[in-house]
Coordinates of C-alpha atoms in Angstrom, one line a residue:
Chain A
M1 CA 0.0 0.0 0.0
T2 CA 1.4 3.4 -0.9
R3 CA 1.5 6.3 1.5
E4 CA -1.2 8.0 -0.6
E5 CA -3.5 5.0 -0.2
L6 CA -2.9 4.9 3.5
L7 CA -3.7 8.6 3.8
T8 CA -7.0 8.1 2.0
K9 CA -8.0 5.3 4.2
L10 CA -7.0 7.2 7.4
K11 CA -9.0 10.2 6.2
T12 CA -12.1 8.1 5.9
I13 CA -11.6 6.7 9.3
I14 CA -11.2 10.0 11.1
A15 CA -14.0 11.8 9.2
P16 CA -16.9 10.9 11.6
Y17 CA -15.0 12.3 14.6
V18 CA -13.8 15.6 13.1
Q19 CA -15.3 18.8 14.6
N20 CA -13.3 21.3 12.5
Q21 CA -14.3 20.7 8.9
E22 CA -12.3 23.6 7.6
K23 CA -9.0 22.1 8.8
F24 CA -10.1 18.7 7.6
K25 CA -10.4 20.0 4.1
N26 CA -6.8 21.2 4.3
L27 CA -5.5 18.0 6.0
N28 CA -1.9 17.2 5.6
E29 CA 0.7 15.1 7.4
N30 CA 1.3 17.7 10.1
T31 CA -2.4 18.0 11.0
D32 CA -3.0 17.4 14.7
F33 CA -6.1 15.4 15.6
I34 CA -6.9 17.3 18.8
N35 CA -5.6 20.8 18.2
D36 CA -6.5 21.1 14.5
L37 CA -9.3 18.8 13.8
E38 CA -10.8 19.2 17.3
I39 CA -11.4 15.5 17.6
N40 CA -12.5 14.8 21.2
S41 CA -9.8 12.9 23.1
A42 CA -12.2 10.1 24.0
N43 CA -12.8 9.6 20.3
L44 CA -9.1 9.0 19.7
V45 CA -9.8 5.6 21.1
D46 CA -12.3 5.0 18.3
V47 CA -9.8 6.1 15.7
V48 CA -7.3 3.6 17.1
L49 CA -9.9 0.8 17.1
D50 CA -11.1 1.7 13.6
V51 CA -7.5 1.6 12.3
E52 CA -7.0 -1.8 13.9
D53 CA -10.1 -3.1 12.1
E54 CA -9.4 -1.5 8.8
F55 CA -5.8 -2.7 8.5
D56 CA -6.1 -5.9 10.6
I57 CA -3.3 -4.8 12.9
E58 CA -2.9 -4.6 16.7
I59 CA -1.9 -1.2 18.1
D60 CA -0.2 -1.6 21.5
N61 CA 0.0 1.2 24.1
D62 CA 3.5 2.4 22.9
A63 CA 2.1 2.8 19.4
M64 CA -1.2 4.4 20.5
E65 CA 0.5 7.1 22.6
K66 CA 2.0 8.5 19.4
M67 CA -1.2 8.7 17.4
L68 CA -1.9 12.4 17.8
T69 CA -1.1 13.5 14.3
V70 CA -1.7 12.3 10.8
K71 CA 2.1 11.8 10.2
A72 CA 2.6 9.8 13.4
S73 CA -0.5 7.6 12.7
L74 CA 0.7 6.8 9.2
E75 CA 4.1 5.8 10.6
V76 CA 2.5 3.5 13.2
I77 CA 0.3 1.9 10.5
E78 CA 3.3 1.4 8.2
N79 CA 5.4 -0.1 10.9
K80 CA 2.6 -2.5 12.0
L81 CA 1.9 -3.5 8.4
A82 CA 5.6 -4.3 7.8
L83 CA 5.5 -6.7 10.7
K84 CA 2.7 -8.7 9.3
Chain B
M1 CA 0.3 21.4 40.0
I2 CA -3.2 22.0 38.7
G3 CA -5.4 20.5 36.0
N4 CA -9.1 20.1 35.3
D5 CA -11.4 18.2 33.0
I6 CA -15.1 18.4 32.3
V7 CA -17.3 15.7 30.7
D8 CA -20.8 16.7 29.4
L9 CA -22.7 13.5 30.1
Q10 CA -25.3 14.0 27.3
F11 CA -22.6 14.9 24.8
A12 CA -20.5 11.9 25.8
K13 CA -23.4 9.6 25.3
K14 CA -23.9 10.9 21.8
Q15 CA -20.2 10.9 20.9
S16 CA -18.8 7.7 22.4
D17 CA -19.9 4.2 22.7
W18 CA -17.7 2.9 25.5
R19 CA -19.4 -0.5 25.3
R20 CA -17.7 -0.9 21.9
K21 CA -15.4 -4.0 21.7
G22 CA -11.9 -3.1 22.9
W23 CA -12.7 0.5 24.0
L24 CA -12.4 0.0 27.8
Q25 CA -9.3 -2.1 27.4
K26 CA -7.4 0.6 25.5
I27 CA -8.0 3.2 28.2
F28 CA -8.4 1.4 31.5
T29 CA -6.2 -0.9 33.5
T30 CA -7.6 -4.3 34.6
I31 CA -8.3 -2.9 38.1
E32 CA -10.2 0.1 36.7
Q33 CA -12.2 -2.2 34.4
E34 CA -13.2 -4.1 37.5
Y35 CA -14.3 -0.9 39.2
I36 CA -16.4 -0.1 36.2
V37 CA -18.2 -3.4 35.8
S38 CA -18.8 -3.8 39.5
S39 CA -20.1 -0.3 40.0
K40 CA -23.8 0.6 40.4
D41 CA -23.6 3.0 37.5
P42 CA -20.9 1.8 35.0
N43 CA -21.6 4.7 32.7
L44 CA -20.9 7.3 35.4
T45 CA -17.8 5.4 36.5
V46 CA -16.4 5.3 33.0
W47 CA -16.7 9.1 32.7
K48 CA -15.5 9.8 36.2
L49 CA -12.3 7.8 35.7
W50 CA -11.8 9.3 32.3
S51 CA -12.1 12.8 33.6
M52 CA -9.7 11.9 36.4
K53 CA -7.2 10.7 33.8
E54 CA -7.6 13.8 31.7
A55 CA -7.3 16.2 34.6
V56 CA -4.1 14.5 35.9
Y57 CA -2.7 14.3 32.4
K58 CA -2.8 18.1 32.2
A59 CA -1.2 18.5 35.6
H60 CA 1.5 15.9 35.0
Q61 CA 2.4 17.2 31.5
R62 CA 2.7 20.6 32.9
Y63 CA 4.7 19.6 35.9
L64 CA 7.3 17.7 33.9
R65 CA 7.0 19.8 30.7
L66 CA 6.2 16.7 28.7
S67 CA 5.2 16.8 25.0
P68 CA 1.7 15.6 24.1
K69 CA 1.0 11.9 24.3
F70 CA -2.1 9.7 24.2
N71 CA -1.4 7.4 27.1
P72 CA -4.6 7.2 29.3
K73 CA -3.7 3.7 30.6
D74 CA -0.6 5.1 32.3
F75 CA -2.8 7.0 34.7
E76 CA -3.9 4.6 37.4
C77 CA -7.0 5.8 39.2
M78 CA -8.1 4.8 42.7
L79 CA -11.6 5.0 43.9
G80 CA -10.7 7.6 46.6
G81 CA -9.6 10.1 43.9
K82 CA -5.8 9.5 43.9
V83 CA -4.1 8.9 40.6
N84 CA -0.7 7.4 40.1
V85 CA 1.5 8.0 37.0
G86 CA 5.2 7.3 36.5
G87 CA 6.0 7.3 40.2
Y88 CA 4.0 10.5 41.0
R89 CA 0.7 10.6 42.9
Y90 CA -1.9 13.3 42.4
S91 CA -5.1 14.0 44.4
T92 CA -8.3 14.8 42.5
N93 CA -11.8 15.8 43.4
S94 CA -14.8 15.1 41.1
E95 CA -18.1 16.9 41.2
I96 CA -20.9 14.8 39.7
T97 CA -24.2 16.3 38.6
Q98 CA -27.0 15.1 36.3
Q99 CA -25.4 17.1 33.5
Y100 CA -21.6 16.8 33.9
I101 CA -18.6 15.3 35.8
Y102 CA -16.0 17.9 36.7
T103 CA -12.6 16.8 38.0
V104 CA -9.9 19.1 39.4
V105 CA -6.4 18.1 40.5
K106 CA -5.9 19.7 43.8
P107 CA -2.6 21.7 44.2
S108 CA -0.5 20.2 47.0
R109 CA 0.2 23.4 48.9
N110 CA -1.8 26.2 47.5
G111 CA -5.4 27.2 47.4
Y112 CA -7.3 27.3 44.2
Y113 CA -10.4 28.7 42.6
S114 CA -12.5 26.8 40.1
S115 CA -15.7 27.4 38.3
V116 CA -18.0 25.7 35.7
C117 CA -19.6 27.8 32.9
N118 CA -22.3 27.2 30.4
K119 CA -21.1 27.3 26.8
D120 CA -23.0 30.6 26.2
I121 CA -20.6 32.3 28.6
N122 CA -17.2 33.1 27.3
V123 CA -14.9 31.1 29.6
Y124 CA -11.9 33.4 28.9
H125 CA -13.8 36.5 29.9
A126 CA -15.2 34.8 33.0
L127 CA -11.7 33.7 34.0
E128 CA -10.3 37.2 33.4
R129 CA -13.0 38.8 35.4
C130 CA -12.6 36.3 38.2
I131 CA -8.8 36.9 38.4
C132 CA -9.3 40.7 38.4
Q133 CA -11.9 40.7 41.1
G134 CA -10.3 38.0 43.2
L135 CA -6.8 39.3 43.1
K136 CA -7.8 43.0 42.9
I137 CA -5.9 43.5 39.7
I138 CA -6.6 46.5 37.5
A139 CA -4.0 46.1 34.8
P140 CA -5.0 44.4 31.5
I141 CA -5.0 40.6 31.7
S142 CA -4.6 38.2 28.8
I143 CA -4.4 34.4 28.4
Q144 CA -1.8 32.9 26.1
K145 CA -0.8 29.4 25.3
D146 CA 2.8 28.1 25.1
A147 CA 4.2 25.6 22.6
N148 CA 2.8 22.7 24.5
R149 CA -0.6 24.5 24.5
I150 CA -0.5 25.2 28.3
P151 CA -2.2 28.4 29.1
A152 CA -0.5 31.2 31.1
I153 CA -1.9 34.5 32.5
Y154 CA -0.2 37.7 31.4
I155 CA -0.8 40.8 33.5
D156 CA 0.2 44.0 31.8
N157 CA 1.9 41.9 29.1
K158 CA 4.2 40.1 31.7
E159 CA 3.8 36.4 32.5
S160 CA 2.4 36.0 36.0
N161 CA 2.8 33.2 38.5
I162 CA -0.9 32.3 38.3
L163 CA -1.4 28.8 37.1
V164 CA -4.5 28.2 35.0
S165 CA -6.2 25.2 33.5
L166 CA -9.2 25.3 31.1
T167 CA -11.5 22.5 29.8
H168 CA -14.4 22.4 27.4
H169 CA -16.8 19.6 26.4
G170 CA -20.2 19.8 24.8
A171 CA -22.3 22.4 26.5
Y172 CA -19.8 23.1 29.3
S173 CA -16.5 24.9 30.0
A174 CA -14.6 25.2 33.2
F175 CA -11.5 27.0 34.5
M176 CA -9.4 26.8 37.6
F177 CA -6.5 28.9 38.8
S178 CA -4.0 28.9 41.6
I179 CA -1.2 31.2 42.8
E180 CA 1.9 30.7 45.0
N181 CA 0.1 31.9 48.1
E182 CA -3.2 31.1 49.6
I183 CA -6.0 33.0 47.9
S184 CA -9.4 33.8 49.1
I185 CA -12.1 34.9 46.7
T186 CA -15.5 36.3 47.7

């Protein structure tokens, strides 16, 4: 899977939790889930669970604690996919 | 160190399905999950523990100047309100109403002032007014956030020693502040 494809899938996953649509339109790798997209912190868990389901990977605590930005999340997904 | 967190219970119900498979396990330790399933009101316990973790997260991040992390499981809550994280222990106090759960981390030495506002009230203005009246300050006050998004109070454009913490969720906002010395506000 290319980075582009990963990004598209990630965007679909986070869409339902986004509260700042303006920032979502201009999403890039540096976009921050909480500060930019205003995703509620309790919904970050849903993002993590949705990512696990979508990519059939397991995200442990060490990986989860990094998943606050688009870039960090893509890296976590890539690392976990490479281990499969 | 101070920190606070509010959970709008109606809003939480709409936004989060904590009964979703795997949800509790990602956030809560085995002991906390026990507290939840064995409590009279599991829903209330979920959100109470969550707000304790969030409030202590803010205090702890600020105390150690840590960069942001999503590590709710590292904050181990006890039923009496104590929370342990990385060898540190914090005391919290939670106010539970029909509408919200509001948790504050109590500063160890100093007094503090804390208030919950409706969303129609501008929480920044309420905070500024409260500081001006409580501390009898007439100079202009502003609130600015640092690189880690921790708010600080500026009096006459100079950073003050007033610690402040803000929280928003759904229809509610809240603020708390504390200074070096005991404060009393009428």
